[in-house]
Short mmCIF file of C-alpha atoms in Angstrom, two decimals:
data_model
loop_
_atom_site.label_atom_id
_atom_site.label_comp_id
_atom_site.label_asym_id
_atom_site.label_seq_id
_atom_site.Cartn_x
_atom_site.Cartn_y
_atom_site.Cartn_z
CA GLN I 1 118.83 125.08 44.24
CA VAL I 2 120.81 122.53 46.23
CA LEU I 3 121.65 123.75 49.70
CA LEU I 4 123.48 122.04 52.56
CA VAL I 5 123.62 123.77 55.93
CA GLU I 6 125.73 122.36 58.76
CA SER I 7 125.20 123.14 62.42
CA GLY I 8 126.24 121.88 65.83
CA GLY I 9 129.88 122.91 65.92
CA GLY I 10 131.48 124.61 68.89
CA VAL I 11 134.08 124.26 71.62
CA VAL I 12 134.16 120.95 73.46
CA GLN I 13 136.52 119.41 75.99
CA PRO I 14 138.66 116.38 75.12
CA GLY I 15 136.81 113.13 75.73
CA ARG I 16 133.37 114.71 75.35
CA SER I 17 130.82 114.26 72.58
CA LEU I 18 129.21 116.45 69.95
CA ARG I 19 126.62 115.88 67.23
CA LEU I 20 126.75 117.71 63.94
CA SER I 21 123.76 118.15 61.65
CA CYS I 22 123.50 118.92 57.97
CA GLU I 23 120.11 120.02 56.67
CA ALA I 24 119.61 119.47 52.95
CA SER I 25 117.21 121.14 50.56
CA GLY I 26 116.66 121.57 46.85
CA PHE I 27 116.99 117.89 45.90
CA THR I 28 115.60 114.45 46.74
CA PHE I 29 117.75 113.78 49.81
CA SER I 30 116.77 110.10 50.04
CA SER I 31 118.28 109.39 46.61
CA TYR I 32 121.82 110.47 47.41
CA ALA I 33 124.73 109.10 49.38
CA MET I 34 126.20 111.69 51.72
CA HIS I 35 129.65 112.30 53.15
CA TRP I 36 131.44 114.19 55.90
CA VAL I 37 134.81 115.78 55.11
CA ARG I 38 136.89 117.79 57.56
CA GLN I 39 139.70 120.33 57.32
CA ALA I 40 141.97 121.11 60.24
CA PRO I 41 143.06 124.75 60.52
CA GLY I 42 145.56 125.53 57.77
CA LYS I 43 145.55 121.92 56.57
CA GLY I 44 144.11 119.90 53.72
CA LEU I 45 140.87 118.04 53.27
CA GLU I 46 140.32 114.71 55.01
CA TRP I 47 137.46 112.36 54.17
CA MET I 48 135.62 111.17 57.27
CA ALA I 49 132.54 109.10 56.54
CA LEU I 50 130.00 107.97 53.95
CA ILE I 51 126.41 106.81 54.32
CA SER I 52 124.64 105.20 51.39
CA TYR I 53 121.46 106.70 49.97
CA ASP I 54 119.31 104.19 51.85
CA GLY I 55 121.36 104.23 55.05
CA SER I 56 122.22 100.55 54.76
CA SER I 57 125.99 101.04 54.33
CA LYS I 58 128.37 103.21 56.31
CA TYR I 59 132.10 103.69 55.92
CA TYR I 60 134.64 105.55 58.03
CA ALA I 61 138.20 106.84 57.89
CA ASP I 62 140.63 104.90 60.07
CA SER I 63 141.17 107.98 62.25
CA VAL I 64 137.54 108.08 63.44
CA ARG I 65 136.25 104.52 63.08
CA GLY I 66 134.77 103.42 66.40
CA ARG I 67 134.41 106.99 67.68
CA PHE I 68 132.25 108.70 65.05
CA THR I 69 128.87 107.55 63.70
CA ILE I 70 127.22 108.81 60.54
CA SER I 71 123.44 108.61 60.19
CA ARG I 72 120.56 110.16 58.28
CA ASP I 73 116.90 110.98 58.79
CA ASP I 74 115.26 111.21 55.39
CA SER I 75 112.00 112.45 56.93
CA LYS I 76 113.91 115.53 58.06
CA ASN I 77 116.30 115.73 55.08
CA THR I 78 119.11 115.76 57.59
CA LEU I 79 122.51 114.09 57.85
CA TYR I 80 124.22 113.64 61.20
CA LEU I 81 127.68 112.97 62.58
CA GLN I 82 127.85 111.79 66.17
CA MET I 83 131.36 112.38 67.48
CA ASN I 84 132.43 110.69 70.70
CA SER I 85 135.70 110.60 72.63
CA LEU I 86 136.83 113.78 70.94
CA ARG I 87 140.53 114.59 70.75
CA ALA I 88 142.48 117.77 70.10
CA GLU I 89 143.36 116.46 66.65
CA ASP I 90 139.65 116.37 65.75
CA THR I 91 139.66 120.19 65.72
CA ALA I 92 138.56 121.15 62.22
CA VAL I 93 135.90 122.61 60.00
CA TYR I 94 133.47 119.81 59.19
CA TYR I 95 131.74 119.85 55.82
CA CYS I 96 128.86 117.71 54.67
CA ALA I 97 128.91 116.92 50.96
CA ARG I 98 126.56 115.28 48.50
CA GLU I 99 127.83 112.48 46.33
CA GLY I 100 127.67 113.46 42.69
CA ARG I 101 125.42 110.75 41.32
CA LYS I 102 122.05 109.45 42.43
CA TYR I 103 122.28 106.25 44.45
CA GLY I 104 126.03 106.70 44.93
CA GLY I 105 129.05 104.71 43.93
CA ARG I 106 130.93 107.55 42.25
CA TYR I 107 132.95 108.96 45.17
CA TYR I 108 132.99 112.61 44.19
CA PHE I 109 131.25 115.52 45.85
CA ASP I 110 129.23 117.95 43.77
CA TYR I 111 127.72 120.10 46.53
CA TRP I 112 129.25 121.13 49.85
CA GLY I 113 127.92 122.93 52.88
CA GLN I 114 129.61 126.02 54.30
CA GLY I 115 131.14 124.01 57.13
CA THR I 116 130.91 124.10 60.91
CA LEU I 117 133.93 124.56 63.17
CA VAL I 118 134.61 122.07 65.94
CA THR I 119 137.28 123.02 68.47
CA VAL I 120 138.41 120.40 70.97
CA SER I 121 140.18 122.09 73.83
CA SER I 122 140.28 122.10 77.60
CA GLN H 1 146.06 104.97 53.75
CA SER H 2 148.47 107.78 52.79
CA ALA H 3 147.36 111.00 51.19
CA LEU H 4 147.84 111.39 47.46
CA THR H 5 150.97 113.32 46.48
CA GLN H 6 150.58 116.81 45.04
CA PRO H 7 153.13 119.60 44.65
CA ALA H 8 152.80 122.06 47.51
CA SER H 9 152.70 125.01 45.15
CA VAL H 10 152.63 125.97 41.49
CA SER H 11 152.58 129.36 39.84
CA GLY H 12 152.03 130.88 36.44
CA SER H 13 151.37 134.15 34.67
CA PRO H 14 147.97 135.18 33.34
CA GLY H 15 147.23 133.47 30.06
CA GLN H 16 149.74 130.68 30.60
CA PRO H 17 148.80 127.03 31.18
CA ILE H 18 149.68 125.13 34.32
CA THR H 19 149.38 121.50 35.34
CA ILE H 20 148.97 120.06 38.83
CA SER H 21 149.88 116.42 39.34
CA CYS H 22 148.35 113.95 41.78
CA THR H 23 150.23 110.71 42.35
CA GLY H 24 148.82 107.69 44.11
CA THR H 25 149.05 103.94 43.78
CA SER H 26 147.36 101.12 41.95
CA SER H 27 144.91 100.91 44.87
CA ASP H 28 143.54 104.37 44.21
CA VAL H 29 144.41 106.64 41.27
CA GLY H 30 145.85 103.90 39.09
CA GLY H 31 143.19 101.33 39.77
CA HIS H 32 139.97 103.31 39.36
CA ASN H 33 138.56 106.16 37.30
CA TYR H 34 137.09 107.91 40.33
CA VAL H 35 139.54 110.81 40.46
CA SER H 36 138.12 114.26 41.15
CA TRP H 37 139.52 117.76 41.61
CA TYR H 38 138.36 120.58 43.88
CA GLN H 39 139.12 124.29 44.01
CA GLN H 40 139.05 126.06 47.35
CA HIS H 41 139.36 129.79 47.89
CA PRO H 42 140.33 131.01 51.37
CA GLY H 43 137.51 130.68 53.87
CA LYS H 44 135.23 129.00 51.34
CA ALA H 45 133.93 125.49 50.82
CA PRO H 46 135.59 123.38 48.12
CA LYS H 47 134.11 123.44 44.62
CA LEU H 48 134.04 120.46 42.28
CA MET H 49 136.04 121.16 39.10
CA ILE H 50 136.59 117.71 37.55
CA TYR H 51 135.06 114.31 38.28
CA GLU H 52 135.76 110.78 37.08
CA VAL H 53 139.21 111.82 35.80
CA SER H 54 138.18 114.14 33.00
CA ASN H 55 134.54 115.17 33.26
CA ARG H 56 133.69 118.79 33.86
CA PRO H 57 130.50 119.76 35.75
CA SER H 58 128.21 122.22 34.07
CA GLY H 59 129.21 125.76 34.91
CA VAL H 60 132.92 125.01 35.21
CA SER H 61 135.08 126.80 32.66
CA ASN H 62 136.40 124.68 29.80
CA ARG H 63 139.84 126.05 30.67
CA PHE H 64 139.91 123.27 33.28
CA SER H 65 140.67 119.73 32.12
CA GLY H 66 141.71 116.46 33.72
CA SER H 67 143.61 113.38 32.65
CA LYS H 68 145.30 110.28 34.05
CA SER H 69 148.27 108.13 33.18
CA GLY H 70 149.12 105.15 35.33
CA ASN H 71 149.12 106.16 38.99
CA THR H 72 149.21 109.91 38.27
CA ALA H 73 146.27 112.17 37.55
CA SER H 74 146.64 115.74 36.32
CA LEU H 75 144.61 118.93 36.35
CA THR H 76 145.42 121.41 33.62
CA ILE H 77 144.28 125.01 33.59
CA SER H 78 144.74 126.70 30.27
CA GLY H 79 144.84 130.48 30.04
CA LEU H 80 145.34 131.27 33.72
CA GLN H 81 143.18 134.01 35.19
CA ALA H 82 143.55 135.89 38.44
CA GLU H 83 140.45 134.22 39.90
CA ASP H 84 142.06 130.81 39.46
CA GLU H 85 144.37 131.59 42.37
CA ALA H 86 143.28 129.09 45.03
CA ASP H 87 144.11 125.76 46.64
CA TYR H 88 143.45 122.66 44.55
CA TYR H 89 142.87 119.17 45.89
CA CYS H 90 142.66 115.87 44.10
CA SER H 91 140.66 112.96 45.46
CA SER H 92 140.30 109.31 44.59
CA TYR H 93 138.33 106.26 45.53
CA THR H 94 140.60 103.71 47.16
CA SER H 95 140.10 100.01 47.58
CA SER H 96 141.50 100.24 51.11
CA ASP H 97 139.23 100.49 54.17
CA THR H 98 139.38 104.28 53.97
CA LEU H 99 137.33 104.41 50.75
CA VAL H 100 138.22 107.99 49.75
CA VAL H 101 141.60 109.71 49.91
CA PHE H 102 142.54 113.34 49.21
CA GLY H 103 145.79 114.88 48.11
CA ARG H 104 147.55 117.29 50.47
CA GLY H 105 146.63 120.22 48.26
CA THR H 106 148.43 122.56 45.87
CA LYS H 107 148.48 126.32 46.25
CA LEU H 108 148.19 127.98 42.84
CA THR H 109 149.58 131.50 42.59
CA VAL H 110 148.82 133.66 39.57
CA LEU H 111 151.78 135.98 39.17
#
């Protein structure tokens, strides 16, 4: 079965960096576009970033463009989110999610990880 | 890019139908058929309920249906059940730089 497991969350000071990982299993990882979506405590969902199935295209939300970088390592079936210059408003649960159709271009998420909490605080 | 507009809360009695609206613009909901809906129970990850406006993934109850008219998409749940009580979010592709936008979420209460 499809499984997505995030890791790497924790408490970090403002201005510092953190890298999240999402290990995928149960499907051909290299055939799917992948996304990061976050949810601040008590708030709604916010789309963060997309990487195409082949890694050639990357897109970001305005709020993180220039600070966050999405990447993938298909040899390890793992998706990453490098987060730099973290701010208090980046505090959230971060979910990785699989796009619902092979090779992408459909912009919906059929499988989600359990999420990893990032807290930015001094 | 602004979030899509959803009612903050809706409620209904068991067995009754309810509809949740999701209003955007011609750049997102109105301009593309990439509208999806997600159910989220407290402390859990979101679950896909509807994709591409009106398609239901396998395993999702046929009590859930989706539609769209102009810039507004809708999720209808027929025959409410206690386990339907959750937060619901709509999402759409957008032709802006942001690419994907969510609604602010609707809390469904089953009375």
